[in-house]
CSV table of C-alpha atoms in Angstrom, one decimal:
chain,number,residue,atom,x,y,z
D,1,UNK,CA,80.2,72.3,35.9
D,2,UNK,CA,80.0,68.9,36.2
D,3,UNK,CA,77.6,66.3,38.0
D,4,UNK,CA,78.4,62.9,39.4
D,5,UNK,CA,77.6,60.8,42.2
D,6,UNK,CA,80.5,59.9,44.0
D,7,UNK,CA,81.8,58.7,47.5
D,8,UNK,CA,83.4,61.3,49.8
D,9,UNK,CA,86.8,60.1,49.7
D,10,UNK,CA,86.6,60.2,45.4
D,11,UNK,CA,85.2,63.5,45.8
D,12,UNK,CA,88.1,65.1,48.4
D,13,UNK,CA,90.1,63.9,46.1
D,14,UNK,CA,89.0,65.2,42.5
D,15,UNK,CA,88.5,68.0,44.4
D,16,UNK,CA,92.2,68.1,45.3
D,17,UNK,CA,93.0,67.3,41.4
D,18,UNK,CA,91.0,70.5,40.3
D,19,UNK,CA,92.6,72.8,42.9
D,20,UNK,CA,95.8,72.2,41.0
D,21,UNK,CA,97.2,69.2,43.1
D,22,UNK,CA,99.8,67.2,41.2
D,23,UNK,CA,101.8,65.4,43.7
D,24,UNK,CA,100.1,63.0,46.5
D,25,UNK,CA,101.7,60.3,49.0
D,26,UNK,CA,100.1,58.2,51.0
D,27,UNK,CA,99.7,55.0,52.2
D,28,UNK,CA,96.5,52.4,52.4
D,29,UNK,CA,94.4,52.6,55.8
D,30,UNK,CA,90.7,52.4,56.2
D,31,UNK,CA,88.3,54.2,55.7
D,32,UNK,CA,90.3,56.6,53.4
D,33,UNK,CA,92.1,54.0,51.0
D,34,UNK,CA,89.6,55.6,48.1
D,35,UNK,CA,91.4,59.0,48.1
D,36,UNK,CA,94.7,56.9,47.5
D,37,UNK,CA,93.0,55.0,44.8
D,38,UNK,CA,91.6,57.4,43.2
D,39,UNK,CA,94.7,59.4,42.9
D,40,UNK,CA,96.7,56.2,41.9
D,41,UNK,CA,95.0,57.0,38.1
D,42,UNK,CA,93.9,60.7,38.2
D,43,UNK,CA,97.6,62.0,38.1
D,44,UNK,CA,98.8,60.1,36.1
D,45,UNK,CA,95.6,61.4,33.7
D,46,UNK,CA,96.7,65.5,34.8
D,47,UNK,CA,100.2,65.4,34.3
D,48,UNK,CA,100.9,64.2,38.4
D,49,UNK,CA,102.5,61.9,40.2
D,50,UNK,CA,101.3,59.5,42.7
D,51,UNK,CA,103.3,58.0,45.1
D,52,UNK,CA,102.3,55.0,47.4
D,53,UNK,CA,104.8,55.6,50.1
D,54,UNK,CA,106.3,52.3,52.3
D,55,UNK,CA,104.9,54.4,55.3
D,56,UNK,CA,103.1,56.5,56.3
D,57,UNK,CA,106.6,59.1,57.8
D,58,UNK,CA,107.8,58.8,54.3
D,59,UNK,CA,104.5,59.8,52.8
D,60,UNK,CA,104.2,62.7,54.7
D,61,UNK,CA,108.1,63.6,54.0
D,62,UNK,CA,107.4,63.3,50.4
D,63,UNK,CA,104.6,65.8,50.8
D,64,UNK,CA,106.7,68.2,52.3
D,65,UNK,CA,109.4,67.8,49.2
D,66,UNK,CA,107.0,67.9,46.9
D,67,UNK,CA,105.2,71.2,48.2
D,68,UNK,CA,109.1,73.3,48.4
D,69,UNK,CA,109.5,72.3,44.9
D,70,UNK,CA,106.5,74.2,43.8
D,71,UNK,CA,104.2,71.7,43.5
D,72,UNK,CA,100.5,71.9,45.2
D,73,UNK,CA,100.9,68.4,47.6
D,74,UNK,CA,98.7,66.4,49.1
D,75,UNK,CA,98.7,63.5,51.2
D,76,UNK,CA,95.7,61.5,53.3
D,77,UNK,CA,95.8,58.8,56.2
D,78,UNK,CA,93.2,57.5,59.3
D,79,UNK,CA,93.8,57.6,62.9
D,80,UNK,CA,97.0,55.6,63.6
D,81,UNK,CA,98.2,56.9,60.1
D,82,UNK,CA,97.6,60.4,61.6
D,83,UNK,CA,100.0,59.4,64.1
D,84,UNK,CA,102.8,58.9,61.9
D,85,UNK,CA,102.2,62.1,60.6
D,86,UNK,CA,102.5,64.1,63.0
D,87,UNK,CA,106.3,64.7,63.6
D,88,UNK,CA,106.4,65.5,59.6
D,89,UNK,CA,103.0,68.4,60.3
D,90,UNK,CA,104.7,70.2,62.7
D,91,UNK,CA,107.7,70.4,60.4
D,92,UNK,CA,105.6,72.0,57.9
D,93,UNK,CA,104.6,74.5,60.2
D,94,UNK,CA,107.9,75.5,60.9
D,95,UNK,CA,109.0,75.8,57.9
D,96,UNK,CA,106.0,77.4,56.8
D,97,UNK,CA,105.2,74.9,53.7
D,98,UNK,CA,101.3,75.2,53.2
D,99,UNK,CA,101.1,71.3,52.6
D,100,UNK,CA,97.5,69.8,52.8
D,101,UNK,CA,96.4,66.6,54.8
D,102,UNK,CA,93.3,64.6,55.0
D,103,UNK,CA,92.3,62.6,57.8
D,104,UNK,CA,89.4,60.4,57.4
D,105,UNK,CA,88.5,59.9,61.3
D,106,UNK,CA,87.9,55.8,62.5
D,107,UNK,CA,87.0,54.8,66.5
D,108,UNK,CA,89.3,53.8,68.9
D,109,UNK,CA,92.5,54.4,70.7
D,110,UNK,CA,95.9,53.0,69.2
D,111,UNK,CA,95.2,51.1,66.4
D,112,UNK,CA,91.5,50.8,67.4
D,113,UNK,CA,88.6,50.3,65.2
D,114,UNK,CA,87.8,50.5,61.1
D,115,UNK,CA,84.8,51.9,61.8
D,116,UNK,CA,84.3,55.5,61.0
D,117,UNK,CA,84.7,57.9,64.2
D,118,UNK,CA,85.2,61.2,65.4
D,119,UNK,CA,88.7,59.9,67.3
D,120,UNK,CA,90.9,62.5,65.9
D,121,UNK,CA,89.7,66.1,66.8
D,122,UNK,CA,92.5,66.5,69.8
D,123,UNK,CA,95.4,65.6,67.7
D,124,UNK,CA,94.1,67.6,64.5
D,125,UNK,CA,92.7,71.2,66.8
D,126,UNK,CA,95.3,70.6,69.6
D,127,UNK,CA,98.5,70.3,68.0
D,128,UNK,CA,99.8,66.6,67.5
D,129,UNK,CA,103.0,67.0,67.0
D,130,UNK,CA,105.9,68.8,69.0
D,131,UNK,CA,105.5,72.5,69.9
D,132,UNK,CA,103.1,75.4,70.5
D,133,UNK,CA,100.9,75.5,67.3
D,134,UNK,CA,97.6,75.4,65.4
D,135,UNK,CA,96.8,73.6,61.7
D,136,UNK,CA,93.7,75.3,59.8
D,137,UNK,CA,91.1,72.5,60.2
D,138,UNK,CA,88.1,72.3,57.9
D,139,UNK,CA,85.3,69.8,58.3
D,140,UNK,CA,83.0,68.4,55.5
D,141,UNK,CA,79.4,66.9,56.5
D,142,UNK,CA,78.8,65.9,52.5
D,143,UNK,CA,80.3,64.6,49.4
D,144,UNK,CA,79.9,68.3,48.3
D,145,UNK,CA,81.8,70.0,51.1
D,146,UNK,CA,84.7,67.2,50.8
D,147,UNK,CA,85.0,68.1,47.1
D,148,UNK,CA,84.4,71.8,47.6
D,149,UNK,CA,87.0,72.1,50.6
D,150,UNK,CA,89.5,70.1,48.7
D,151,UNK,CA,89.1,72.4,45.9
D,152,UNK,CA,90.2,75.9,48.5
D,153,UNK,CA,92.1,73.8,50.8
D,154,UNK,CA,95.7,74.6,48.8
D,155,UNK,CA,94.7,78.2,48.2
D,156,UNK,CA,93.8,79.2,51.6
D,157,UNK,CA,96.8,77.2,53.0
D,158,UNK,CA,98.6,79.2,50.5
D,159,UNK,CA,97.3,82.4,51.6
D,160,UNK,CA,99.2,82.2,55.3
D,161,UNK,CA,101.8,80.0,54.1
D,162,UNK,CA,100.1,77.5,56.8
D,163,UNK,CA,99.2,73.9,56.2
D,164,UNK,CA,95.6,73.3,56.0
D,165,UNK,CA,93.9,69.9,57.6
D,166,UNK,CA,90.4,68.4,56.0
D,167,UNK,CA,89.3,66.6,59.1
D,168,UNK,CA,86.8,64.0,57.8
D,169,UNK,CA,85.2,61.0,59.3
D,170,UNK,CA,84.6,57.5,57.9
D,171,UNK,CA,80.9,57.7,57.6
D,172,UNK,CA,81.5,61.0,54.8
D,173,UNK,CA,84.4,59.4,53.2
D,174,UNK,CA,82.6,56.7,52.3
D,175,UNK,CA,78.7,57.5,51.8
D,176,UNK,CA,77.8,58.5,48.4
D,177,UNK,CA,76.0,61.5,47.1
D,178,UNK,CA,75.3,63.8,44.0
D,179,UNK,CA,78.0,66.8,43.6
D,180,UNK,CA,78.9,69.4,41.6
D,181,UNK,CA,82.6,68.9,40.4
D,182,UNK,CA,84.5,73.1,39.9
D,183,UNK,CA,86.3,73.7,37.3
D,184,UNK,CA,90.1,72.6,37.1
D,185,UNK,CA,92.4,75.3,38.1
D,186,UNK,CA,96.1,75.8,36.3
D,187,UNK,CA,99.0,76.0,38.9
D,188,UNK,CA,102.7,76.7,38.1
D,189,UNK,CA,105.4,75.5,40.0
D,190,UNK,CA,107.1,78.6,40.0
D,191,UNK,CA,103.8,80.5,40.6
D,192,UNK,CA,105.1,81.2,44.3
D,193,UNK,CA,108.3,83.1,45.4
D,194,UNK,CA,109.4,81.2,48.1
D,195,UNK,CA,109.5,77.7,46.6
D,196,UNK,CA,113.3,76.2,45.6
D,197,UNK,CA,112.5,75.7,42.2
D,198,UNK,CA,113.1,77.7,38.9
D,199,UNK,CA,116.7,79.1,40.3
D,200,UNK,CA,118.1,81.4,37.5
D,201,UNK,CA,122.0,81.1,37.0
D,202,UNK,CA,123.5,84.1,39.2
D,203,UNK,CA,120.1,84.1,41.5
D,204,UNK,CA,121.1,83.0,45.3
D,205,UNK,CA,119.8,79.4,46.2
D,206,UNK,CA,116.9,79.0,48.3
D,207,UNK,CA,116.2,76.7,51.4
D,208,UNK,CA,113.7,75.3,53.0
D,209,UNK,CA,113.5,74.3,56.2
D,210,UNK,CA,112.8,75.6,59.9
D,211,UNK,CA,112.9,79.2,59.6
D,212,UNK,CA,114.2,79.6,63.0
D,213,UNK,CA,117.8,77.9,61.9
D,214,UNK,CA,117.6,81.3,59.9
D,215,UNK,CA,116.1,83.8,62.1
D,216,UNK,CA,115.9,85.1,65.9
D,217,UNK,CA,113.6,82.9,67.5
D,218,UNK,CA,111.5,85.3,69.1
D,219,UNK,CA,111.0,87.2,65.8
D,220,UNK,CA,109.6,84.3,64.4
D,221,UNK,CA,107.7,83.5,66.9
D,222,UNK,CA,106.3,86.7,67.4
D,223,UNK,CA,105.3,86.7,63.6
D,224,UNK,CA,103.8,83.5,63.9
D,225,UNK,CA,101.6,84.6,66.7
D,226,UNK,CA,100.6,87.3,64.4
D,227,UNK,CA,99.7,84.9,61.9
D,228,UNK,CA,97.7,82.8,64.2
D,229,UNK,CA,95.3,85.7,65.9
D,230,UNK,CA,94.8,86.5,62.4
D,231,UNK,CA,94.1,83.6,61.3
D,232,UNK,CA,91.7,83.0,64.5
D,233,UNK,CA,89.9,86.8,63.8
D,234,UNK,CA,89.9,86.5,60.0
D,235,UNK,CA,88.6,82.2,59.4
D,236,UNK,CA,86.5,81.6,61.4
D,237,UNK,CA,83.2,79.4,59.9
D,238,UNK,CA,80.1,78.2,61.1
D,239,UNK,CA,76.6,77.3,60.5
D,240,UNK,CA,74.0,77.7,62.8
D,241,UNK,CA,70.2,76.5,63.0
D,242,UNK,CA,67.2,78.0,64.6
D,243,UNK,CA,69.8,79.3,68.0
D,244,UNK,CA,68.4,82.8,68.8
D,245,UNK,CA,66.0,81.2,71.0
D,246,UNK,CA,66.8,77.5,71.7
D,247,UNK,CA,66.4,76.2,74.9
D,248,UNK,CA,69.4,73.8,74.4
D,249,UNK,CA,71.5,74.7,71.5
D,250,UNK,CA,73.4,71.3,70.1
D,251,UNK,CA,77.2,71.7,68.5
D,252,UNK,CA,78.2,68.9,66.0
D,253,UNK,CA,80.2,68.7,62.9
D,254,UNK,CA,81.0,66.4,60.4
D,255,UNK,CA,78.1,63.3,60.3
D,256,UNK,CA,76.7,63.9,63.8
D,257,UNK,CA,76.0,67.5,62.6
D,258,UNK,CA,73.6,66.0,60.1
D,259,UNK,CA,72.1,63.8,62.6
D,260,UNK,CA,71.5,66.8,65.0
D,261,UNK,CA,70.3,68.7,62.1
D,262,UNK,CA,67.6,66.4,61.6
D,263,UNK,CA,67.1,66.7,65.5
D,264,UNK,CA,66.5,70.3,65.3
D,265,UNK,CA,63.7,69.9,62.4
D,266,UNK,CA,61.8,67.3,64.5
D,267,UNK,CA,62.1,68.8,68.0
D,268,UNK,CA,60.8,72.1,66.5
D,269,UNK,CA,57.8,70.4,64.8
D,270,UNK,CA,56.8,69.1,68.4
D,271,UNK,CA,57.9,72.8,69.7
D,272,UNK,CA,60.9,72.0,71.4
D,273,UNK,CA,63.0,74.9,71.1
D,274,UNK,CA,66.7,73.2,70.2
D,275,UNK,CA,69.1,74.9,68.0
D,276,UNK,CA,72.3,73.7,66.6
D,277,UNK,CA,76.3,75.4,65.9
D,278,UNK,CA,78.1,73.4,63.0
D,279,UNK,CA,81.8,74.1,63.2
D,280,UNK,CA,83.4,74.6,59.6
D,281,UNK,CA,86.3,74.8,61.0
D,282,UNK,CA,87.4,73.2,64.0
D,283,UNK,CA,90.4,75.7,64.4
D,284,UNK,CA,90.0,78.5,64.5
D,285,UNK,CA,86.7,77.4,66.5
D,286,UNK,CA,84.2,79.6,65.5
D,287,UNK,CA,83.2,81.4,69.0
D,288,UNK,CA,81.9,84.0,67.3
D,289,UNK,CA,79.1,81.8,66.9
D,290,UNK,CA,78.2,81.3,70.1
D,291,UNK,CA,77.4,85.2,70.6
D,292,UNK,CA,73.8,84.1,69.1
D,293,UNK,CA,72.9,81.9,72.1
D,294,UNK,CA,70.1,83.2,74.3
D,295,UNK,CA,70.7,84.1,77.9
D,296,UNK,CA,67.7,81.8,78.9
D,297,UNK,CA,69.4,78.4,77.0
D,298,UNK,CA,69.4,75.8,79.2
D,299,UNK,CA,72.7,74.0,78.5
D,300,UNK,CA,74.7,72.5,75.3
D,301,UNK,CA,75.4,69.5,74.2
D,302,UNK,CA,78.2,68.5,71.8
D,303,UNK,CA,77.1,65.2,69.7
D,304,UNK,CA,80.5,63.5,69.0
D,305,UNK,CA,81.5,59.7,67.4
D,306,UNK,CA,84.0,58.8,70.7
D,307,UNK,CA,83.9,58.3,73.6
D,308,UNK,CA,85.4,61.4,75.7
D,309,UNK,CA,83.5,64.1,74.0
D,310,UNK,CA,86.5,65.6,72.5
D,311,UNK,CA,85.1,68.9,71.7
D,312,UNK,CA,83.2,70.0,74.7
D,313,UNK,CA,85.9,71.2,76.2
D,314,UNK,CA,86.5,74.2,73.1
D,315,UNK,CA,83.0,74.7,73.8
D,316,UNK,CA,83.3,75.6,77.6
D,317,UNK,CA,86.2,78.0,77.1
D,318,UNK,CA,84.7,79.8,74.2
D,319,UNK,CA,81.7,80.5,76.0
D,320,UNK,CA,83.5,81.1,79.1
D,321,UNK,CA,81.8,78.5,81.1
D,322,UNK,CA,78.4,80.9,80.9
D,323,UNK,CA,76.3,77.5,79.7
D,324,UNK,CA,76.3,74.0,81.3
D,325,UNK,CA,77.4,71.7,78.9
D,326,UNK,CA,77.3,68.3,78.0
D,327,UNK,CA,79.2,65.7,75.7
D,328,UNK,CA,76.5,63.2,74.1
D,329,UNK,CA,79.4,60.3,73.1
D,330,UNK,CA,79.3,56.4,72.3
D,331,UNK,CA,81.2,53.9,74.0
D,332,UNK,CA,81.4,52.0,70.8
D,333,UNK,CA,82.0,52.8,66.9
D,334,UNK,CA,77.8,53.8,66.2
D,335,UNK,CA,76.6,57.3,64.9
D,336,UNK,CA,74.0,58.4,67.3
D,337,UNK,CA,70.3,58.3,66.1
D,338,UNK,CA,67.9,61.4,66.1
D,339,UNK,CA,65.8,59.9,68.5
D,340,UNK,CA,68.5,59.5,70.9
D,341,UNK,CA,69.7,62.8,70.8
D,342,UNK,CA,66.4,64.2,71.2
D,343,UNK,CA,65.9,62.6,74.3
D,344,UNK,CA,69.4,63.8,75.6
D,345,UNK,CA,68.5,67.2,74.6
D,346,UNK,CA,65.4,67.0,76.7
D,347,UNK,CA,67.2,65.9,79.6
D,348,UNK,CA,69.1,68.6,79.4
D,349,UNK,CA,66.0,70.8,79.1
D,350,UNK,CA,64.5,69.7,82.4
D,351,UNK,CA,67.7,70.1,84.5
D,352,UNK,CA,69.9,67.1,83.7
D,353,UNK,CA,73.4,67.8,86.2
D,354,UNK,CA,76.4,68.1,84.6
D,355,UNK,CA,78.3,65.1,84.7
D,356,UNK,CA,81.9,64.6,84.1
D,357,UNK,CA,81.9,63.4,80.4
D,358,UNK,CA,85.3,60.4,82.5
């Protein structure tokens, strides 16, 4: 094992290196431009190849190539990037390529801000792109985690033939921190059945593309949904701190859930009762976790970098609506300080009303 300090965009991407990527595309946009960088020499050192696309669509379109021909692809973007991307994601979903993406999250709507944010949670849990489906979305709060889920990201999309999103936000990408590089793992390109490369002379051709030119639509579909309750059963990650008793339980990921973190450890010392639910992944949303909350909490609070509280809504339905719950959000590209959300939380405690979050 090796140790370095390194930002998290370097380490998402020599994590993606030693999980066996050796094709990436992208294109430059704050706050992930390191990823790209970094990649710009590293595959070149492994035997890869880097691509800096002329756009974003085309970056993502390489991706997909690459990934049918055998190889483990990966591409990365921000926000308005994201965009772009999203007519290309939902391609890979159809044709079941298990391509993985990076988004390192900035503020604002359309092109909005450089500063990092928590913007993108809708378009990366929801579905951005055209039709009825989910991407498996994994978010790091540390250099380690960006390295480490990097590292799985291409084996777990691999395991559901399902692309795999690391949702990041600017303030990970680009802090920096000691971590603990894995080993490098050895990937073939003809290490998978279903890729179009290594045809033998005599052996019928293979294709790839949306399998429903190729079959009924409502057996795919059907198998799909398989997939996808398995998928939601089967995934599902989550930390929790201190929530079998908490009066108010907070539910963060990425940087705010190291801010709330901190909350909990302070609000306990003064014996406040507050717990937290990290999200690993932000689909399948770990509801599951939520089973842990006492029947006497007094509400929840999700503490999110925008402005609309993006995730309180996952929170209401899987809880069923049994808690009140509240958004904590910024109208302006900040993280939120402990002390603030220490004082929200007591609000909360003492009967805050639930206010529409817009």
């Amino acid at each position: 094992m090796e140790k370095r300090i390194m930002k998290g965009n370097e380490a998402m991407a020599e994590g993606a290196i030693r999980g066996g990527c050796r094709f990436y595309a992208g294109y430059p946009i704050t706050p992930q431009s390191e990823i790209l960088q970094w990649m710009s020499w590293r595959q070149k050192e492994v035997g890869g190849v880097f691509i800096q696309g002329a756009s974003e669509i085309e970056s993502v379109n390489m991706t997909f190539a690459a990934r049918c021909l055998g190889s483990r692809a990966f591409t990365s973007t921000s926000g308005p990037g994201f965009s772009l991307y999203q007519e290309g994601i939902a391609y890979w979903v159809s044709a079941e390529i298990p391509c993985v993406v990076a988004c390192v999250q900035r503020f604002g709507i359309g092109d909005g801000f450089i500063s990092a944010g928590q913007d993108n949670y809708w378009q990366a849990v929801k579905c951005g792109g055209n039709g009825d489906y989910h991407l498996i979305v994994l978010a790091p709060n540390s250099v380690q985690e960006s390295c480490d889920m990097a590292y799985e990201a291409f084996e777990l999309a691999e395991k559901y033939r399902h692309p795999v999103c690391l949702l990041s936000d600017g303030t990970i990408g680009q802090m920096m921190e000691p971590v603990v590089l894995p080993e490098m793992k050895e990937y073939g390109l003809d290490d998978l059945d279903w890729t179009i490369s290594g045809v033998k002379p005599g052996e019928d051709h293979k294709v790839a593309t949306d399998v429903t030119y190729f079959e009924p639509v409502q057996e795919w579909n059907h198998k799909y949904l398989a997939k996808m309750r398995k998928i939601s059963e089967e995934e599902q990650r989550w930390e929790s701190f201190q929530v079998e008793d908490a009066d108010v339980v907070l539910v963060a990921y990425g940087i705010s859930s190291r801010v709330a973190q901190e909350a909990v450890t302070r609000a306990r010392a003064e014996g406040f009762k507050l717990g937290l639910i990290r999200p690993i992944t932000l689909w399948p949303f770990p509801s599951k976790a939520f089973d842990e909350i006492p029947e006497t909490c007094k509400g929840i609070v999700t503490v999110e970098v925008n402005m609309m509280g993006q995730m309180r809504e996952d929170v209401i339905i899987h809880t069923k609506g049994k808690f009140n719950t509240y958004a904590m959000t910024v109208d302006e590209p900040r993280i939120h300080t402990v002390d603030e959300v220490m004082a929200f939380a007591k609000e909360v405690f003492e009967g805050k009303d639930e206010e529409e979050v817009y």
